[in-house]
mmCIF file of C-alpha atoms in Angstrom:
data_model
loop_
_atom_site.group_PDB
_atom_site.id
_atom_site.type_symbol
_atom_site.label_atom_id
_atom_site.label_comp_id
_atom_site.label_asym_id
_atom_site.label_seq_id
_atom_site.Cartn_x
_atom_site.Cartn_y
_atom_site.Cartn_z
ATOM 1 C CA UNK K 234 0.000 0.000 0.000
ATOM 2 C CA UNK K 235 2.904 2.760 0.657
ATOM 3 C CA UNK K 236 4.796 1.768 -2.170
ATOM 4 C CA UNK K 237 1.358 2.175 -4.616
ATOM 5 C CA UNK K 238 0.722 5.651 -2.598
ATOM 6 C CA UNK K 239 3.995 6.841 -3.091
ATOM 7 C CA UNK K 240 3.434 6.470 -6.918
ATOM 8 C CA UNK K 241 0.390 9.233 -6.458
ATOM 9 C CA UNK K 242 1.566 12.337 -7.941
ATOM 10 C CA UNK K 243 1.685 15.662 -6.570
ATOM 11 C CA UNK K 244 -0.901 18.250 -8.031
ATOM 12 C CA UNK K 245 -0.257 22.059 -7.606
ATOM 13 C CA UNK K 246 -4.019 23.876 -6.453
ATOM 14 C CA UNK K 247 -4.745 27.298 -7.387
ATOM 15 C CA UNK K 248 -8.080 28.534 -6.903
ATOM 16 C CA UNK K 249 -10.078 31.471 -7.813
ATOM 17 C CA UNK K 250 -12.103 33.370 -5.010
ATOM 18 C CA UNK K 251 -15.549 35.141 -5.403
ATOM 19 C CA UNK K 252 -14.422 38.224 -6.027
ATOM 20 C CA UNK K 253 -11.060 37.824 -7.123
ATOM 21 C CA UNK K 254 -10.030 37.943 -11.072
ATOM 22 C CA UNK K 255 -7.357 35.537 -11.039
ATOM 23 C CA UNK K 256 -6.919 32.152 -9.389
ATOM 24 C CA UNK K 257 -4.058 31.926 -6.976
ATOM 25 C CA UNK K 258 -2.008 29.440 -5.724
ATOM 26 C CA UNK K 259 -3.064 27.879 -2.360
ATOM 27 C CA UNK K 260 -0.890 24.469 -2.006
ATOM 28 C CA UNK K 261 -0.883 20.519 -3.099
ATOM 29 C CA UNK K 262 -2.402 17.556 -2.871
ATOM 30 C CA UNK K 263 -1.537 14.221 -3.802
ATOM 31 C CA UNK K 264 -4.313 12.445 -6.061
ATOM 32 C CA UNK K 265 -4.273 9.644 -8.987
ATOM 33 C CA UNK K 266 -5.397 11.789 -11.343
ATOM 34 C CA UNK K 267 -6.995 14.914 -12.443
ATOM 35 C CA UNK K 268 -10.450 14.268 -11.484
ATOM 36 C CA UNK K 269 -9.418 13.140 -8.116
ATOM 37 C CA UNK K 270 -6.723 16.334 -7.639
ATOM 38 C CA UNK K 271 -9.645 18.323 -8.738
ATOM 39 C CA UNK K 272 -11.505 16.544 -6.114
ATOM 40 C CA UNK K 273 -9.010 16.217 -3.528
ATOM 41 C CA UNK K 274 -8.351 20.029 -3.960
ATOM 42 C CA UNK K 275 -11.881 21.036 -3.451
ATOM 43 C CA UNK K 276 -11.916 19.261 -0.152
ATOM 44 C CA UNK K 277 -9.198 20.314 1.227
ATOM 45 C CA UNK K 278 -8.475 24.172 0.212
ATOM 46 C CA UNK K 279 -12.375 25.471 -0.411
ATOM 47 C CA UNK K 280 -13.975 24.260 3.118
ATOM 48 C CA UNK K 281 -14.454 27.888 4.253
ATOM 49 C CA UNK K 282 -15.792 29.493 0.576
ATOM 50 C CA UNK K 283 -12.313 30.142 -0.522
ATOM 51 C CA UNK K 284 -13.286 29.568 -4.177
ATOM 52 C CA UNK K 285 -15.587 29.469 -7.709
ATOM 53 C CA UNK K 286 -12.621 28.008 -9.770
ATOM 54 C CA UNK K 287 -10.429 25.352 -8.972
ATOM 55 C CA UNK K 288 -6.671 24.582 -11.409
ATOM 56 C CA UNK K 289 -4.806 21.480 -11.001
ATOM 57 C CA UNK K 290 -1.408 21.146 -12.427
ATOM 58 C CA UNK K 291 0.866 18.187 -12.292
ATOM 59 C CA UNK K 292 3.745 19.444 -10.066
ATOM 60 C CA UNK K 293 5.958 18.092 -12.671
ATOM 61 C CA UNK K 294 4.556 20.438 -15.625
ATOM 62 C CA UNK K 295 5.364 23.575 -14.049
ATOM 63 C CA UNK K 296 8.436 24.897 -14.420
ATOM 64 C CA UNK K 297 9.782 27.747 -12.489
ATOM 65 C CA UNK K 298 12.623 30.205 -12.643
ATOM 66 C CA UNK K 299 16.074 29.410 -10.969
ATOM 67 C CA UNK K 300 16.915 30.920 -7.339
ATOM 68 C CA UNK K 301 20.644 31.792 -8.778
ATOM 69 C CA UNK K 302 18.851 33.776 -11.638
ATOM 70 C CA UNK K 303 17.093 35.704 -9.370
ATOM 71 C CA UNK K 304 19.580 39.188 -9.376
ATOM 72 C CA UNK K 305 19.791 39.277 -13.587
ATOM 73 C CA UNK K 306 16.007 38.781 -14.385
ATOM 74 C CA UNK K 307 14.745 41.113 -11.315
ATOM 75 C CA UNK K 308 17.462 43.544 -10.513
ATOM 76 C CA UNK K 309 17.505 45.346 -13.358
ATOM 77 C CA UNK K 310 13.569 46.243 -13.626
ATOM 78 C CA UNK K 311 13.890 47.788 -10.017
ATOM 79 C CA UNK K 312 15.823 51.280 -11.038
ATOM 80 C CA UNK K 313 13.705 51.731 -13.961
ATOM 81 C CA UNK K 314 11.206 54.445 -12.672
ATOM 82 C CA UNK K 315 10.095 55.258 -16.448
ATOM 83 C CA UNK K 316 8.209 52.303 -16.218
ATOM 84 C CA UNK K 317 5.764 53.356 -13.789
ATOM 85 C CA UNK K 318 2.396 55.141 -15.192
ATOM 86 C CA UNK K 319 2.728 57.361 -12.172
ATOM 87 C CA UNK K 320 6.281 58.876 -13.462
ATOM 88 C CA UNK K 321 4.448 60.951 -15.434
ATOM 89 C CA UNK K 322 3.351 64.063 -15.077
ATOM 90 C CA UNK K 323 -0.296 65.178 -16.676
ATOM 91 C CA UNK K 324 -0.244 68.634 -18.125
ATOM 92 C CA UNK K 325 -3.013 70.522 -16.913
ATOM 93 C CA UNK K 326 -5.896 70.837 -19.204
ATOM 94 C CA UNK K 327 -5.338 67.437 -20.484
ATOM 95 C CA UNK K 328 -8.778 65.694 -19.747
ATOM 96 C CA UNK K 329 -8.057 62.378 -20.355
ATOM 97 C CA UNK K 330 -4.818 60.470 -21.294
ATOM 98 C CA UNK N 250 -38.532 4.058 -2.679
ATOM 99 C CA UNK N 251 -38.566 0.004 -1.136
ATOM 100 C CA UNK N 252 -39.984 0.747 2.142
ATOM 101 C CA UNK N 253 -42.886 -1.998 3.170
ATOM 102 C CA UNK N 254 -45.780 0.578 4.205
ATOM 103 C CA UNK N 255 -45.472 3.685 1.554
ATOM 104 C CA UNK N 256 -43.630 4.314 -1.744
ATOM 105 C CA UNK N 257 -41.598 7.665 0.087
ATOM 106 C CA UNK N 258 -39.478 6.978 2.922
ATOM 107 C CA UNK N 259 -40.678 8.470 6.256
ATOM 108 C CA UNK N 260 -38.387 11.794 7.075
ATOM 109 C CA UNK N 261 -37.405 9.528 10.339
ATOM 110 C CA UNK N 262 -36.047 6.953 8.137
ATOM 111 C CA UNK N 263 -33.620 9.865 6.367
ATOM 112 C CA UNK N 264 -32.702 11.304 9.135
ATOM 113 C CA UNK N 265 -31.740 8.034 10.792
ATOM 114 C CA UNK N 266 -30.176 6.792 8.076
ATOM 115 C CA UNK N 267 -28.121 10.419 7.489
ATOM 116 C CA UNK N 268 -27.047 9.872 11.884
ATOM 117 C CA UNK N 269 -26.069 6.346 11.503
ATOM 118 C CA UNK N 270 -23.819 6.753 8.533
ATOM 119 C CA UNK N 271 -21.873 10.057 9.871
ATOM 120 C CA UNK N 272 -21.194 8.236 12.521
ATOM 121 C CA UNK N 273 -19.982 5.117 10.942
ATOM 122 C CA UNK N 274 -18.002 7.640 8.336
ATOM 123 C CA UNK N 275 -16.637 9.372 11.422
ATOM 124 C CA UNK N 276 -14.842 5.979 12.546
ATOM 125 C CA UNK N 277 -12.107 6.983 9.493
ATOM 126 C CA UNK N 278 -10.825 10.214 11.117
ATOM 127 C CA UNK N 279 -7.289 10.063 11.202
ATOM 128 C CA UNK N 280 -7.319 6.437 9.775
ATOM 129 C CA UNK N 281 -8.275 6.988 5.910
ATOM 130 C CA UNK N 282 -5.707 6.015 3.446
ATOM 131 C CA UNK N 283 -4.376 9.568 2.698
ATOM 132 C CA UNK N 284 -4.757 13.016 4.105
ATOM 133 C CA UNK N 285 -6.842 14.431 0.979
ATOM 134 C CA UNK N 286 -9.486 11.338 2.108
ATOM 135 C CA UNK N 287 -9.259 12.143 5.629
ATOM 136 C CA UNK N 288 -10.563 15.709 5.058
ATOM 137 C CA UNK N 289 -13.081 13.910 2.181
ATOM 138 C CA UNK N 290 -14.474 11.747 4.528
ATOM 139 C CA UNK N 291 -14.943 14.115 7.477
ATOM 140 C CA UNK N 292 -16.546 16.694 5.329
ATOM 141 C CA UNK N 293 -18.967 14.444 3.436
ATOM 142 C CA UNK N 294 -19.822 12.848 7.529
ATOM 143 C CA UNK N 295 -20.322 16.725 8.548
ATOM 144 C CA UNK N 296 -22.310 17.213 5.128
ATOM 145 C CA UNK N 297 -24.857 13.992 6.250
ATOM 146 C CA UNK N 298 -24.544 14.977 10.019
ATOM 147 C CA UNK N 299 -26.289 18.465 9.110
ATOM 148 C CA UNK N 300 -28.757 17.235 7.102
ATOM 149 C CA UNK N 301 -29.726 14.405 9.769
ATOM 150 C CA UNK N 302 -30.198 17.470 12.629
ATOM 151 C CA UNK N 303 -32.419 19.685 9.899
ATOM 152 C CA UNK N 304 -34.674 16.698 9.678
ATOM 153 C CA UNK N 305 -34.213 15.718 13.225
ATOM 154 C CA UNK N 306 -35.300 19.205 14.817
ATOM 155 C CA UNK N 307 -37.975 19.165 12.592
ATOM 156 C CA UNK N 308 -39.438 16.145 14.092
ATOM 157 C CA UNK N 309 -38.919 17.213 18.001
ATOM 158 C CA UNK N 310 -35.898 17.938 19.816
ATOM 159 C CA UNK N 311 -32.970 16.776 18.358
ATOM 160 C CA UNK N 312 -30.705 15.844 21.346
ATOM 161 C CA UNK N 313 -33.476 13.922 22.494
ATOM 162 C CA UNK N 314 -33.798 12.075 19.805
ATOM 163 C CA UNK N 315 -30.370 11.270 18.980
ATOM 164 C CA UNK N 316 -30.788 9.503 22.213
ATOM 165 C CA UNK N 317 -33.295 6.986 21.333
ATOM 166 C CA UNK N 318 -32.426 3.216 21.613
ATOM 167 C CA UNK N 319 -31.768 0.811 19.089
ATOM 168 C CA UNK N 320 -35.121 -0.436 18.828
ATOM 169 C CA UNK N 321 -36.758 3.230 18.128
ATOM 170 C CA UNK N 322 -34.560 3.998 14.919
ATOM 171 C CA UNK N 323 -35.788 3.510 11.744
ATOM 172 C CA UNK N 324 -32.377 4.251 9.216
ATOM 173 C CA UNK N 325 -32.222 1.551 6.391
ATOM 174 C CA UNK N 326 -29.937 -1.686 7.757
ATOM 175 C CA UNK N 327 -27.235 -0.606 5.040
ATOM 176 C CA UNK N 328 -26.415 2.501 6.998
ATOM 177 C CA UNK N 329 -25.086 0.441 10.287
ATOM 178 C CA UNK N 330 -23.186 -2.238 8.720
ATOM 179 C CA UNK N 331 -19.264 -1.318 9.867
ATOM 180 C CA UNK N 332 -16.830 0.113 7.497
ATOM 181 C CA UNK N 333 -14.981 -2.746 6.392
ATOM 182 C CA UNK N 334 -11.883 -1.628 4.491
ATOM 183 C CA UNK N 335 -11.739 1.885 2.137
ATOM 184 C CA UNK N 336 -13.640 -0.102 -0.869
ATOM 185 C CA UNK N 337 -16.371 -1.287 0.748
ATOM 186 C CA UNK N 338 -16.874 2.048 2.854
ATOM 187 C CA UNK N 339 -16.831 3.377 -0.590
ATOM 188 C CA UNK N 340 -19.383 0.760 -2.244
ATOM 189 C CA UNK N 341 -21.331 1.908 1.181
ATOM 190 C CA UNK N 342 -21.593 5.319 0.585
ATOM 191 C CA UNK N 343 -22.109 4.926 -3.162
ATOM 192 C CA UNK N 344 -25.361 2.997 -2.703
ATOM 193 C CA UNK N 345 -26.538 5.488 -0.058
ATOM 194 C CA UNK N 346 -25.710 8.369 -2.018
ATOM 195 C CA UNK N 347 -27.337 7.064 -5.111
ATOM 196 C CA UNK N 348 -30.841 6.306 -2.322
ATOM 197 C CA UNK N 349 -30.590 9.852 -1.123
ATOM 198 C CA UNK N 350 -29.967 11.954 -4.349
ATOM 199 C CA UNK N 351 -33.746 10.442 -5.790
ATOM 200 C CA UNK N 352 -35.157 10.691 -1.630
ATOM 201 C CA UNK N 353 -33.565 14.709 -1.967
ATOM 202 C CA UNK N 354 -34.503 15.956 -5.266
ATOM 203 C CA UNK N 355 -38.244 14.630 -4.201
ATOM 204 C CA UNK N 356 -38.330 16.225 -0.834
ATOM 205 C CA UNK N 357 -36.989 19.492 -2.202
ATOM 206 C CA UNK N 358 -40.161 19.573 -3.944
ATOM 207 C CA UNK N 359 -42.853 17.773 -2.356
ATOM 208 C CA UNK N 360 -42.594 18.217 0.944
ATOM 209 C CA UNK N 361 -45.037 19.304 2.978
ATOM 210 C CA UNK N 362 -42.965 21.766 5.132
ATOM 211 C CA UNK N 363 -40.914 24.949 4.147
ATOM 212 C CA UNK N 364 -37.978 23.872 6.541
ATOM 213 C CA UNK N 365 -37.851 20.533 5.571
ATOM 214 C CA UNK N 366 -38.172 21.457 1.912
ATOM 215 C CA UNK N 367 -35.105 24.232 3.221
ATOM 216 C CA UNK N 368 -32.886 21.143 3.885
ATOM 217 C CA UNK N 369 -33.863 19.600 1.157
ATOM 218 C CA UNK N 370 -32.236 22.400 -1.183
ATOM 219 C CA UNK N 371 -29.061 22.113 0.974
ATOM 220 C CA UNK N 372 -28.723 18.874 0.849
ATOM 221 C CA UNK N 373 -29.464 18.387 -2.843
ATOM 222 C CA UNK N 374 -25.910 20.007 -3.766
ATOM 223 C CA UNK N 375 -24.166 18.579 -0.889
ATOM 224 C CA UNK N 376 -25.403 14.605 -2.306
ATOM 225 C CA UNK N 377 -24.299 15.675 -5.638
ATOM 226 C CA UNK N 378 -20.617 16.024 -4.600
ATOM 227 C CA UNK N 379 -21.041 12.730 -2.430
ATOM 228 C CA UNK N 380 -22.303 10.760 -5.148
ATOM 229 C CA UNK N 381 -19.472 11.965 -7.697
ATOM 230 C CA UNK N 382 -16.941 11.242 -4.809
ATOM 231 C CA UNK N 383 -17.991 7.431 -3.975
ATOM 232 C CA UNK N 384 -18.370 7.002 -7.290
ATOM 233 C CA UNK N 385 -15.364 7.935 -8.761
ATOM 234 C CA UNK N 386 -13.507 5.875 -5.992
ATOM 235 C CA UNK N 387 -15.546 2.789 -6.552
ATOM 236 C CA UNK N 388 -14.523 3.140 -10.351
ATOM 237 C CA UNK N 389 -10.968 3.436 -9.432
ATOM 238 C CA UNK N 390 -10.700 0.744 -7.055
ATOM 239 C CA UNK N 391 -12.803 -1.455 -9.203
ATOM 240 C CA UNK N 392 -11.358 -1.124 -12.376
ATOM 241 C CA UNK N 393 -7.854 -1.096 -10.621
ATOM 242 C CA UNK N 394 -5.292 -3.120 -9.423
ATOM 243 C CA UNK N 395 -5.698 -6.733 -9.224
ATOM 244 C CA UNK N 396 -6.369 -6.511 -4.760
ATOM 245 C CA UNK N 397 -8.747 -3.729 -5.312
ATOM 246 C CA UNK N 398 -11.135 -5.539 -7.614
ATOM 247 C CA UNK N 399 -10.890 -8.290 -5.783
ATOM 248 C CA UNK N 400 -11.746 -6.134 -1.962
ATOM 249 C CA UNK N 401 -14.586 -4.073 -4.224
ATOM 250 C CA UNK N 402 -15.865 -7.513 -5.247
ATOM 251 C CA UNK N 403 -16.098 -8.605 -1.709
ATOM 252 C CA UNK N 404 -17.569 -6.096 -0.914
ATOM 253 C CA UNK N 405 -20.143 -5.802 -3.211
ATOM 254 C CA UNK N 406 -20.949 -9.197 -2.227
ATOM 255 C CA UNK N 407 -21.675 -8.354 1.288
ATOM 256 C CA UNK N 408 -23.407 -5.461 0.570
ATOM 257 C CA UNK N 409 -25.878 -6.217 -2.375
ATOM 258 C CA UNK N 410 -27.935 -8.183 0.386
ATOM 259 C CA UNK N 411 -28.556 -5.215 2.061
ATOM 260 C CA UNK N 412 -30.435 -2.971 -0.687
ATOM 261 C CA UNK N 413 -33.665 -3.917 0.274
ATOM 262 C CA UNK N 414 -34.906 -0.897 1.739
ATOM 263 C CA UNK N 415 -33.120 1.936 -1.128
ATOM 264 C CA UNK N 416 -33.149 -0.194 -4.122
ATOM 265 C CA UNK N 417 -35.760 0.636 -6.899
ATOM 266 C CA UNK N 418 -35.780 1.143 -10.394
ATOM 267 C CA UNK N 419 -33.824 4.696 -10.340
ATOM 268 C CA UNK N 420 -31.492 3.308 -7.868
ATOM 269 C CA UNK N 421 -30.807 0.685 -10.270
ATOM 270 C CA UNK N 422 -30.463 3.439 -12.942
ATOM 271 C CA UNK N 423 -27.714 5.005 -11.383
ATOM 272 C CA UNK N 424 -25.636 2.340 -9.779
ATOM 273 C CA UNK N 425 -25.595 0.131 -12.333
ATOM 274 C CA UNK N 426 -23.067 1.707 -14.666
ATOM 275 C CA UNK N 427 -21.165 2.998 -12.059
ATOM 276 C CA UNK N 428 -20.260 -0.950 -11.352
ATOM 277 C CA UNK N 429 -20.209 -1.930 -15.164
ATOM 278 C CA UNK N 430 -17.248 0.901 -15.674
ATOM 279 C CA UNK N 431 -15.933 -0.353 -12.309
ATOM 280 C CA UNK N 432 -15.621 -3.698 -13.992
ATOM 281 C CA UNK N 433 -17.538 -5.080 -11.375
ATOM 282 C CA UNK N 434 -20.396 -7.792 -12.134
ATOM 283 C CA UNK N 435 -23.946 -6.950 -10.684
ATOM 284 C CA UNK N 436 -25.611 -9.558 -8.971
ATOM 285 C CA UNK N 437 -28.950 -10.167 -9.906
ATOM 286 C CA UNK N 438 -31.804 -7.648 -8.862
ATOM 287 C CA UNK N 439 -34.206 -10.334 -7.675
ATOM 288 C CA UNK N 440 -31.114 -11.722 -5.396
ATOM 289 C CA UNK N 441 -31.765 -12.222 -1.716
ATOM 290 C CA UNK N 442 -32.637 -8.794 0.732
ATOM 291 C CA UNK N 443 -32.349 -9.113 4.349
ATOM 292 C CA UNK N 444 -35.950 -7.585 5.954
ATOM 293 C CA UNK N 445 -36.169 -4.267 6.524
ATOM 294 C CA UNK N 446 -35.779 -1.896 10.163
ATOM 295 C CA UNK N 447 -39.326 -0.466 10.071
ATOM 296 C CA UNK N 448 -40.455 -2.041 12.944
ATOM 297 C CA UNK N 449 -37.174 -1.472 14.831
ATOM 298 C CA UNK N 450 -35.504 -4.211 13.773
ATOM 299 C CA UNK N 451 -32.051 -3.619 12.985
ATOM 300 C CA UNK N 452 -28.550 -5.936 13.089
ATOM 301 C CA UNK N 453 -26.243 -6.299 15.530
ATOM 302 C CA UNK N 454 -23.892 -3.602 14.885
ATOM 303 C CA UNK N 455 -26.395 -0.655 15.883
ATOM 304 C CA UNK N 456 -26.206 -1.243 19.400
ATOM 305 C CA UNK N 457 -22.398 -0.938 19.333
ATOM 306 C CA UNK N 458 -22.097 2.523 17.288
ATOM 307 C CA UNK N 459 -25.057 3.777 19.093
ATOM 308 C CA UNK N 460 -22.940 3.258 22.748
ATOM 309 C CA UNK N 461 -20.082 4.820 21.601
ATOM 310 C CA UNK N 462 -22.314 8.014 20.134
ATOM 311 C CA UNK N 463 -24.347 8.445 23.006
ATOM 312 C CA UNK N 464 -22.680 7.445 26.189
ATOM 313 C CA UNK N 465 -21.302 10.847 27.007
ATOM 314 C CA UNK N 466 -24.704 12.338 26.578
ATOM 315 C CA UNK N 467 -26.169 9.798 28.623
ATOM 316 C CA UNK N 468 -23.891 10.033 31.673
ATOM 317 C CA UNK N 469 -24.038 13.630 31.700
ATOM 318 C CA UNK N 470 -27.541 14.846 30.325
ATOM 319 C CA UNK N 471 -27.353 18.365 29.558
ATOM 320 C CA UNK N 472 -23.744 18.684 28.856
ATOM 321 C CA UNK N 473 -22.574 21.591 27.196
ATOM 322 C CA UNK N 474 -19.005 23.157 26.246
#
């Protein structure tokens, strides 16, 4: 029996709230397949009307950026003020931009 | 529905049967297979529990009568029988679920009062989750590994006995393909059915669950926390 449940994969559960736009991620379960990490997700991370919208992803299928990268794809965006909408100024008597 | 005296069973007989089996799905708290199940398990036994106490307070005072002995409850025999391993709690639940989804969708509509009809509505959505739960285990565990077919046969062998008092022509309906994708053989439907509990009598195993649910409430009437 431990040997079959360590076989289970691990499923990745993001879940969209009531009010919320986008679903976010809120932990893992394990689960034999989709349906059941669908399932398995609803039971454990929407008891308390967390959610609408449930995502499961194979842990294995998502791939996510290196630690040691972290300085040259971050850094640099950080001393970029441009970038901000609120860098600019509006000339007065500009009603809409 | 297969109850000896009317076609609809008596709101007792739901709410009995809803008690009986939380408490027998209870008995898996901190014991199911994984950690995903144990949550499953408690929530679907909380899900039942609530709608047993809706029907129960509608009928008198519910403490009281989750005190009631053996002889005064009237929840079908399949609701008592003990666990048995994950499958056949599984097959368990499946049947039940598949009894209550036709008994819910009917009271929702028919019944006489607004609160029952209330819990009804509830309860409705709650079975529909139940029903796709058990069943999607007893597909899995049927159509699985070599030991689970085998356990899900067992146990659909000591169960089928015991559909007397739920099984009828929509029960049929729904639980039969569950068990032909679960590669699991049906027994016939004019096989042998133990008697019914609507004159109190129920199996052995009542007694036992009922003791360990009401003993504190007996020895100290009144409690609260």
């Amino acid at each position: 029996m431990t040997e079959g449940r360590g076989a289970w994969p691990l499923w990745e559960v993001f879940i969209r709230s009531r009010n919320g736009l986008h679903h976010q991620h809120v932990g893992s379960v394990h689960a034999v397949d989709a349906q059941m990490a669908l399932a398995n997700g609803r039971d454990v991370y929407t008891r308390r009307g967390e959610g609408v919208s449930i995502w499961v992803v194979r842990s294995n299928d998502l791939v996510a950026s290196d630690p040691c990268d972290k300085d040259a794809l971050f850094e640099p965006a950080l001393d970029k003020i441009y970038r901000h909408p609120t860098f600019y100024e509006v000339p007065d008597g500009v009603a809409n931009l | 529905m297969a109850s000896p005296t009317s076609d609809a069973p008596s709101l007792l007989t739901v709410a009995d049967a809803c008690l009986v089996l939380s408490q027998r799905l209870c008995e898996w708290v901190a014991l199911a297979p994984t950690l995903e199940e144990d949550v499953a398990l408690a929530n679907v036994a909380l899900d039942i529990l609530g709608q047993a106490r809706g029907l129960l307070s509608h009928l008198g005072d519910e403490d009281e009568l989750a005190r009631r002995d053996a002889g005064e409850f009237r929840n079908p025999l399949i609701c008592e029988l003990p666990n048995g391993d994950f499958g056949r709690t599984m097959l368990r639940q499946l049947f039940v679920d598949a009894w209550l989804a036709e008994v819910w969708a009917a009271l929702a509509v028919t019944a006489a009062f607004p609160d029952v009809r209330g819990v009804a509505e509830t309860a409705v959505n709650e079975n529909a989750y139940h029903l796709r739960h058990s069943s999607q285990w007893v597909i899995r565990l049927g159509d699985g590994t070599e030991e689970s077919h085998d356990r899900m046969a067992a146990a659909l062998e000591y169960l089928w006995p015991y559909r007397g008092e739920i099984a009828d022509g929509a029960w049929y309906g729904r639980v039969g393909p569950i068990l032909e994708t679960a590669t699991l053989v049906m027994p016939p439907r004019d096989a042998f059915v133990h008697r019914s509990s609507a004159d109190g009598w129920h199996t052995e195993h009542l007694g036992y669950l009922l003791a360990e649910m009401q003993c504190l409430a007996r020895a100290h009437p009144g409690a609260a926390w």
